[in-house]
């Protein structure tokens, strides 16, 4: 098959597409990852797999862009190209009317939609009752054989200058707004566990080039954080993929700090590194955490979050992270997942041929 992932892989740190492309190429498929190729009439594909719709227009969506995309999808369908959409989000993180229309267009126009959980399928059937796309359930894969998974906790903590004896809660990724920050801080400060330590490298979204006032604020915050064993020292910089496994190896549990979410890459990452993962009662995240016996919290209920953190500590003591790892290898492994991608692609191609 000739497959195009509509994604600027070379500009992104997210390994979701990269790992799929790598595995599909191993299976002798011709695979590209590009947005430019999406618009190029000279490039012919059997399957075009759209990821994040806003990525097609570099996240700046004008009214005319919705029309452009509609016309392009129609052209591809005339060429008998199968259009699939991987549903990473229920809706865009930063929304306006144009980007919402873009999402609606992609969901309505796709020949098939790939969902990472049953919740996503049920949600789209409810919000888009007239949708004609085929729905495929394919879990978020783990990035096995990508990172160094053999780093010891002691070595990781030494490299990151973290205390060796603390119970470390890792909250990864950029905090999208202050409500996520206060949700985590309130719960952490209410948590009565000896030797607790919060590692949230991107919790403070300051640039390194701060104004004098921000420098002063940052200094006061850092004093407060040191008193309460909180580490947030990476400003607004993305964690390099070479350094990322050290953060995971150093931690004891992974906290997903979202108040509303469909999927989270931090969940399979935590499972891959044998960690207990706790997250909000929403989306596919809740579904997977419930199935695997990991703590779930109500994001607007501090008591619920504290209880989930307490449960995560108990599960950490019981080595539940190893159960998560075994589940992930069986149900989220790259070979298992790519088998399902191939079947989805072939199903769409067969349907197109049938309707010629």
CSV table of C-alpha atoms in Angstrom, one decimal:
chain,number,residue,atom,x,y,z
A,1,UNK,CA,0.0,0.0,0.0
A,2,UNK,CA,1.0,3.6,-0.5
A,3,UNK,CA,0.2,5.5,2.7
A,4,UNK,CA,0.4,9.2,3.6
A,5,UNK,CA,0.3,10.4,7.2
A,6,UNK,CA,-0.8,14.1,7.0
A,7,UNK,CA,1.8,15.3,9.6
A,8,UNK,CA,4.9,17.4,9.7
A,9,UNK,CA,7.0,14.8,11.4
A,10,UNK,CA,10.3,16.7,11.1
A,11,UNK,CA,8.9,19.6,13.1
A,12,UNK,CA,7.3,17.6,15.9
A,13,UNK,CA,8.6,15.8,19.0
A,14,UNK,CA,5.5,13.6,19.2
A,15,UNK,CA,6.6,10.0,18.2
A,16,UNK,CA,3.0,8.7,17.6
A,17,UNK,CA,3.3,9.0,13.8
A,18,UNK,CA,7.0,8.3,13.6
A,19,UNK,CA,6.7,4.9,15.2
A,20,UNK,CA,3.8,3.9,13.0
A,21,UNK,CA,5.6,4.9,9.9
A,22,UNK,CA,8.7,3.0,10.9
A,23,UNK,CA,6.8,-0.2,11.5
A,24,UNK,CA,4.7,0.1,8.3
A,25,UNK,CA,7.8,0.5,6.3
A,26,UNK,CA,9.2,-2.7,7.8
A,27,UNK,CA,6.2,-4.4,6.3
A,28,UNK,CA,7.1,-3.1,2.8
A,29,UNK,CA,4.5,-0.4,2.6
A,30,UNK,CA,5.4,2.9,0.9
A,31,UNK,CA,4.8,5.4,3.6
A,32,UNK,CA,5.3,9.2,3.7
A,33,UNK,CA,4.7,11.7,6.5
A,34,UNK,CA,4.0,15.1,5.0
A,35,UNK,CA,1.5,18.0,4.8
A,36,UNK,CA,3.0,19.2,1.5
A,37,UNK,CA,2.3,15.8,-0.2
A,38,UNK,CA,-1.3,16.1,0.9
A,39,UNK,CA,-1.7,19.0,-1.5
A,40,UNK,CA,0.4,17.6,-4.3
A,41,UNK,CA,-1.6,16.2,-7.2
A,42,UNK,CA,1.4,14.4,-8.5
A,43,UNK,CA,1.6,12.2,-5.3
A,44,UNK,CA,-0.8,9.3,-5.5
A,45,UNK,CA,-1.7,7.3,-2.4
A,46,UNK,CA,-4.1,4.4,-1.6
A,47,UNK,CA,-4.6,5.8,1.9
A,48,UNK,CA,-4.4,9.3,3.4
A,49,UNK,CA,-4.4,9.2,7.2
A,50,UNK,CA,-5.2,12.6,8.7
A,51,UNK,CA,-4.0,13.1,12.3
A,52,UNK,CA,-4.7,16.6,13.8
A,53,UNK,CA,-6.8,18.6,11.3
A,54,UNK,CA,-5.4,22.0,12.4
A,55,UNK,CA,-1.9,20.7,11.6
A,56,UNK,CA,-2.8,20.9,7.9
A,57,UNK,CA,-2.9,24.7,8.1
A,58,UNK,CA,-0.1,25.1,10.8
A,59,UNK,CA,-2.7,25.7,13.5
A,60,UNK,CA,-3.9,29.1,12.0
A,61,UNK,CA,-7.3,28.4,10.4
A,62,UNK,CA,-9.1,31.0,8.2
A,63,UNK,CA,-12.6,30.6,6.8
A,64,UNK,CA,-11.2,29.9,3.3
A,65,UNK,CA,-9.1,27.0,4.7
A,66,UNK,CA,-12.3,25.0,5.4
A,67,UNK,CA,-13.3,25.4,1.8
A,68,UNK,CA,-9.8,24.4,0.6
A,69,UNK,CA,-9.8,21.3,2.6
A,70,UNK,CA,-13.3,20.3,1.5
A,71,UNK,CA,-12.2,20.7,-2.1
A,72,UNK,CA,-9.0,18.7,-1.6
A,73,UNK,CA,-10.8,15.8,0.1
A,74,UNK,CA,-13.3,15.7,-2.8
A,75,UNK,CA,-10.4,15.6,-5.3
A,76,UNK,CA,-8.8,12.7,-3.4
A,77,UNK,CA,-12.0,10.8,-3.3
A,78,UNK,CA,-12.4,11.2,-7.1
A,79,UNK,CA,-8.9,9.5,-7.3
A,80,UNK,CA,-10.3,6.6,-5.2
A,81,UNK,CA,-8.0,7.5,-2.3
A,82,UNK,CA,-9.2,6.2,1.1
A,83,UNK,CA,-9.4,8.9,3.7
A,84,UNK,CA,-8.9,7.9,7.3
A,85,UNK,CA,-8.9,10.1,10.4
A,86,UNK,CA,-7.2,9.3,13.7
A,87,UNK,CA,-9.3,10.8,16.4
A,88,UNK,CA,-6.8,12.2,18.9
A,89,UNK,CA,-9.1,14.8,20.3
A,90,UNK,CA,-12.9,15.2,20.7
A,91,UNK,CA,-12.4,18.9,19.7
A,92,UNK,CA,-9.4,21.2,19.3
A,93,UNK,CA,-7.6,22.3,22.5
A,94,UNK,CA,-7.7,26.0,21.3
A,95,UNK,CA,-10.9,26.4,19.4
A,96,UNK,CA,-12.7,28.9,17.2
A,97,UNK,CA,-15.5,28.6,14.7
A,98,UNK,CA,-13.1,27.8,11.8
A,99,UNK,CA,-11.2,25.1,13.5
A,100,UNK,CA,-14.4,23.5,14.8
A,101,UNK,CA,-15.8,23.5,11.2
A,102,UNK,CA,-12.5,21.9,10.1
A,103,UNK,CA,-12.9,19.0,12.7
A,104,UNK,CA,-16.6,18.5,11.6
A,105,UNK,CA,-15.6,18.4,8.0
A,106,UNK,CA,-12.9,15.8,8.5
A,107,UNK,CA,-15.2,13.6,10.7
A,108,UNK,CA,-18.0,13.8,8.1
A,109,UNK,CA,-15.7,13.3,5.1
A,110,UNK,CA,-13.5,10.4,6.2
A,111,UNK,CA,-14.1,6.9,4.9
A,112,UNK,CA,-13.0,5.6,8.3
A,113,UNK,CA,-12.2,7.0,11.7
A,114,UNK,CA,-9.7,5.4,14.0
A,115,UNK,CA,-10.6,5.6,17.7
A,116,UNK,CA,-8.3,4.7,20.6
A,117,UNK,CA,-11.2,3.6,22.9
A,118,UNK,CA,-14.9,2.7,22.9
A,119,UNK,CA,-15.7,6.0,24.6
A,120,UNK,CA,-14.6,7.8,21.4
A,121,UNK,CA,-16.8,5.7,19.2
A,122,UNK,CA,-19.9,6.2,21.4
A,123,UNK,CA,-19.2,9.9,21.6
A,124,UNK,CA,-19.0,10.5,17.9
A,125,UNK,CA,-22.1,8.4,17.3
A,126,UNK,CA,-23.9,10.7,19.7
A,127,UNK,CA,-22.5,14.0,18.4
A,128,UNK,CA,-22.5,13.1,14.7
A,129,UNK,CA,-25.5,10.7,14.3
A,130,UNK,CA,-25.6,11.0,10.5
A,131,UNK,CA,-21.9,10.1,10.1
A,132,UNK,CA,-21.2,7.5,7.4
A,133,UNK,CA,-17.6,6.8,8.3
A,134,UNK,CA,-16.6,3.3,9.4
A,135,UNK,CA,-15.3,3.2,13.0
A,136,UNK,CA,-12.2,1.3,13.9
A,137,UNK,CA,-11.1,0.6,17.4
A,138,UNK,CA,-7.3,0.7,17.6
A,139,UNK,CA,-5.5,1.4,20.9
A,140,UNK,CA,-2.7,4.0,21.3
A,141,UNK,CA,0.5,2.1,20.9
A,142,UNK,CA,3.5,2.0,23.2
A,143,UNK,CA,6.8,3.3,21.9
A,144,UNK,CA,8.7,0.1,22.5
A,145,UNK,CA,12.3,-0.2,21.2
A,146,UNK,CA,12.3,3.6,21.0
A,147,UNK,CA,13.6,4.8,24.4
A,148,UNK,CA,16.2,3.3,26.7
A,149,UNK,CA,13.9,1.3,29.0
A,150,UNK,CA,16.6,-0.1,31.1
A,151,UNK,CA,17.7,3.0,33.1
A,152,UNK,CA,17.6,2.3,36.8
A,153,UNK,CA,15.6,4.6,39.1
A,154,UNK,CA,18.9,5.5,41.0
A,155,UNK,CA,20.8,6.4,37.8
A,156,UNK,CA,17.9,8.5,36.5
A,157,UNK,CA,17.5,10.4,39.8
A,158,UNK,CA,21.2,11.1,39.9
A,159,UNK,CA,21.2,12.4,36.4
A,160,UNK,CA,18.3,14.7,37.0
A,161,UNK,CA,19.6,15.7,40.5
A,162,UNK,CA,16.5,14.3,42.2
A,163,UNK,CA,16.4,13.0,45.8
A,164,UNK,CA,17.0,9.2,45.9
A,165,UNK,CA,14.6,8.4,48.8
A,166,UNK,CA,11.4,10.4,47.8
A,167,UNK,CA,8.1,9.2,46.4
A,168,UNK,CA,8.1,11.0,43.1
A,169,UNK,CA,4.9,11.9,41.3
A,170,UNK,CA,5.6,12.8,37.7
A,171,UNK,CA,3.3,15.2,35.8
A,172,UNK,CA,4.5,15.5,32.3
A,173,UNK,CA,3.7,17.8,29.4
A,174,UNK,CA,2.7,21.4,29.2
A,175,UNK,CA,0.0,22.7,31.6
A,176,UNK,CA,-2.7,24.2,29.3
A,177,UNK,CA,-4.2,26.6,31.8
A,178,UNK,CA,-4.0,27.6,35.5
A,179,UNK,CA,-6.9,25.4,36.4
A,180,UNK,CA,-4.7,22.3,35.7
A,181,UNK,CA,-1.9,23.8,37.7
A,182,UNK,CA,-4.1,24.6,40.7
A,183,UNK,CA,-5.8,21.2,40.5
A,184,UNK,CA,-2.5,19.4,40.9
A,185,UNK,CA,-1.0,21.8,43.4
A,186,UNK,CA,-4.1,21.7,45.7
A,187,UNK,CA,-4.2,17.9,45.7
A,188,UNK,CA,-0.4,17.5,46.2
A,189,UNK,CA,-0.3,19.9,49.1
A,190,UNK,CA,-3.3,18.1,50.7
A,191,UNK,CA,-1.6,14.7,50.3
A,192,UNK,CA,-0.4,13.2,53.6
A,193,UNK,CA,2.4,11.0,52.4
A,194,UNK,CA,5.8,11.2,53.9
A,195,UNK,CA,8.7,12.0,51.5
A,196,UNK,CA,6.4,13.0,48.7
A,197,UNK,CA,7.9,14.9,45.8
A,198,UNK,CA,6.3,16.5,42.7
A,199,UNK,CA,8.2,16.5,39.5
A,200,UNK,CA,6.3,18.7,36.9
A,201,UNK,CA,9.0,20.1,34.6
A,202,UNK,CA,6.6,22.2,32.5
A,203,UNK,CA,4.1,23.4,35.1
A,204,UNK,CA,5.4,27.0,35.0
A,205,UNK,CA,5.0,28.2,31.4
A,206,UNK,CA,7.6,30.9,31.7
A,207,UNK,CA,10.1,31.5,28.9
A,208,UNK,CA,13.7,31.5,29.9
A,209,UNK,CA,13.8,35.1,28.7
A,210,UNK,CA,11.8,36.5,31.5
A,211,UNK,CA,11.1,40.2,32.4
A,212,UNK,CA,12.4,41.6,35.6
A,213,UNK,CA,9.0,41.2,37.2
A,214,UNK,CA,8.6,37.6,36.1
A,215,UNK,CA,12.1,36.9,37.4
A,216,UNK,CA,11.1,38.2,40.8
A,217,UNK,CA,7.8,36.1,40.7
A,218,UNK,CA,9.7,33.1,39.6
A,219,UNK,CA,12.2,33.4,42.5
A,220,UNK,CA,9.5,33.6,45.1
A,221,UNK,CA,7.7,30.6,43.5
A,222,UNK,CA,10.9,28.6,43.5
A,223,UNK,CA,11.4,29.3,47.2
A,224,UNK,CA,7.9,28.0,47.9
A,225,UNK,CA,8.5,25.0,45.7
A,226,UNK,CA,11.7,24.0,47.4
A,227,UNK,CA,10.0,24.1,50.8
A,228,UNK,CA,7.3,21.7,49.6
A,229,UNK,CA,9.5,19.4,47.4
A,230,UNK,CA,8.2,20.6,44.1
A,231,UNK,CA,10.4,20.6,41.0
A,232,UNK,CA,9.3,22.6,37.9
A,233,UNK,CA,12.5,23.8,36.3
A,234,UNK,CA,12.1,23.3,32.6
A,235,UNK,CA,10.3,26.6,31.8
A,236,UNK,CA,8.3,26.2,28.7
A,237,UNK,CA,10.8,23.9,26.9
A,238,UNK,CA,9.8,20.5,25.5
A,239,UNK,CA,11.7,17.6,27.2
A,240,UNK,CA,14.2,16.2,24.7
A,241,UNK,CA,13.5,12.6,23.7
A,242,UNK,CA,16.9,11.5,24.8
A,243,UNK,CA,16.2,12.9,28.3
A,244,UNK,CA,12.6,11.8,28.5
A,245,UNK,CA,13.2,8.2,29.7
A,246,UNK,CA,15.2,9.5,32.6
A,247,UNK,CA,12.1,11.4,33.9
A,248,UNK,CA,10.0,8.3,33.6
A,249,UNK,CA,12.6,6.0,35.1
A,250,UNK,CA,13.1,8.4,38.0
A,251,UNK,CA,9.4,8.6,38.9
A,252,UNK,CA,7.2,6.3,40.9
A,253,UNK,CA,3.8,7.2,39.5
A,254,UNK,CA,2.5,9.3,36.6
A,255,UNK,CA,-0.2,11.9,37.1
A,256,UNK,CA,-2.3,13.0,34.0
A,257,UNK,CA,-3.1,16.6,34.9
A,258,UNK,CA,-5.9,17.2,32.4
A,259,UNK,CA,-9.4,18.2,33.5
A,260,UNK,CA,-10.9,17.2,30.1
A,261,UNK,CA,-9.2,14.8,27.7
A,262,UNK,CA,-10.0,12.1,25.2
A,263,UNK,CA,-6.6,10.4,24.9
A,264,UNK,CA,-3.2,10.8,26.6
A,265,UNK,CA,0.2,9.8,25.3
A,266,UNK,CA,1.4,9.8,29.0
A,267,UNK,CA,-0.7,6.8,29.7
A,268,UNK,CA,1.1,4.3,27.4
A,269,UNK,CA,4.4,6.0,28.3
A,270,UNK,CA,3.8,5.3,31.9
A,271,UNK,CA,2.8,1.7,31.2
A,272,UNK,CA,5.9,1.2,29.1
A,273,UNK,CA,8.1,2.3,32.0
A,274,UNK,CA,6.2,0.1,34.5
A,275,UNK,CA,4.5,3.0,36.3
A,276,UNK,CA,1.2,3.3,38.1
A,277,UNK,CA,-0.8,5.9,36.2
A,278,UNK,CA,-3.6,8.0,37.6
A,279,UNK,CA,-5.9,10.3,35.5
A,280,UNK,CA,-9.3,12.0,35.2
A,281,UNK,CA,-12.6,10.3,34.8
A,282,UNK,CA,-13.2,11.2,31.2
A,283,UNK,CA,-12.6,10.0,27.7
A,284,UNK,CA,-10.7,6.9,26.7
A,285,UNK,CA,-8.3,7.6,29.5
A,286,UNK,CA,-10.9,6.7,32.2
A,287,UNK,CA,-11.8,3.5,30.2
A,288,UNK,CA,-8.2,2.2,30.1
A,289,UNK,CA,-7.4,3.1,33.7
A,290,UNK,CA,-10.5,1.4,34.9
A,291,UNK,CA,-9.8,-1.7,32.9
A,292,UNK,CA,-6.2,-1.9,34.3
A,293,UNK,CA,-7.1,-1.1,37.9
A,294,UNK,CA,-5.3,2.2,38.0
A,295,UNK,CA,-6.6,5.2,40.1
A,296,UNK,CA,-9.2,7.5,38.6
A,297,UNK,CA,-10.2,10.9,39.9
A,298,UNK,CA,-12.9,13.5,39.4
A,299,UNK,CA,-10.9,16.6,38.2
A,300,UNK,CA,-13.1,19.1,40.1
A,301,UNK,CA,-13.1,17.3,43.4
A,302,UNK,CA,-9.9,17.8,45.4
A,303,UNK,CA,-10.8,15.0,47.8
A,304,UNK,CA,-11.2,12.5,44.9
A,305,UNK,CA,-7.7,13.5,43.5
A,306,UNK,CA,-6.1,13.1,46.9
A,307,UNK,CA,-7.6,9.7,47.3
A,308,UNK,CA,-6.4,8.7,43.8
A,309,UNK,CA,-2.9,9.8,44.8
A,310,UNK,CA,-3.1,7.8,48.0
A,311,UNK,CA,-4.2,4.7,46.0
A,312,UNK,CA,-1.4,5.3,43.5
A,313,UNK,CA,1.1,5.1,46.4
A,314,UNK,CA,-0.4,1.8,47.6
A,315,UNK,CA,-0.3,0.4,44.0
A,316,UNK,CA,3.3,1.5,43.6
A,317,UNK,CA,4.2,-0.4,46.8
A,318,UNK,CA,2.4,-3.4,45.3
A,319,UNK,CA,4.4,-3.1,42.0
A,320,UNK,CA,1.2,-2.6,40.0
A,321,UNK,CA,3.3,-0.9,37.3
A,322,UNK,CA,4.5,-4.3,36.2
A,323,UNK,CA,0.9,-5.4,35.6
A,324,UNK,CA,0.5,-2.2,33.5
A,325,UNK,CA,3.6,-3.1,31.5
A,326,UNK,CA,2.3,-6.6,30.8
A,327,UNK,CA,-1.1,-5.3,29.8
A,328,UNK,CA,0.6,-2.8,27.4
A,329,UNK,CA,2.8,-5.3,25.8
A,330,UNK,CA,-0.2,-7.6,25.1
A,331,UNK,CA,-2.8,-4.9,24.1
A,332,UNK,CA,-0.8,-1.9,23.0
A,333,UNK,CA,2.3,-3.3,21.4
A,334,UNK,CA,3.4,-1.8,18.0
A,335,UNK,CA,3.0,-5.1,16.1
A,336,UNK,CA,-0.5,-5.7,17.5
A,337,UNK,CA,-1.5,-2.1,16.7
A,338,UNK,CA,-0.1,-2.0,13.2
A,339,UNK,CA,-1.9,-5.2,12.4
A,340,UNK,CA,-5.1,-3.4,13.1
A,341,UNK,CA,-4.0,-0.3,11.1
A,342,UNK,CA,-3.3,-2.6,8.1
A,343,UNK,CA,-6.7,-4.2,8.4
A,344,UNK,CA,-8.5,-0.9,8.7
A,345,UNK,CA,-6.7,0.5,5.6
A,346,UNK,CA,-7.5,-2.7,3.6
A,347,UNK,CA,-11.1,-2.5,4.7
A,348,UNK,CA,-11.5,1.0,3.4
A,349,UNK,CA,-9.7,0.2,0.1
A,350,UNK,CA,-12.0,-2.8,-0.4
A,351,UNK,CA,-15.1,-0.7,0.3
A,352,UNK,CA,-14.0,1.9,-2.3
A,353,UNK,CA,-13.4,-0.8,-4.9
A,354,UNK,CA,-16.8,-2.3,-4.1
A,355,UNK,CA,-18.5,1.1,-4.7
A,356,UNK,CA,-16.8,1.9,-8.0
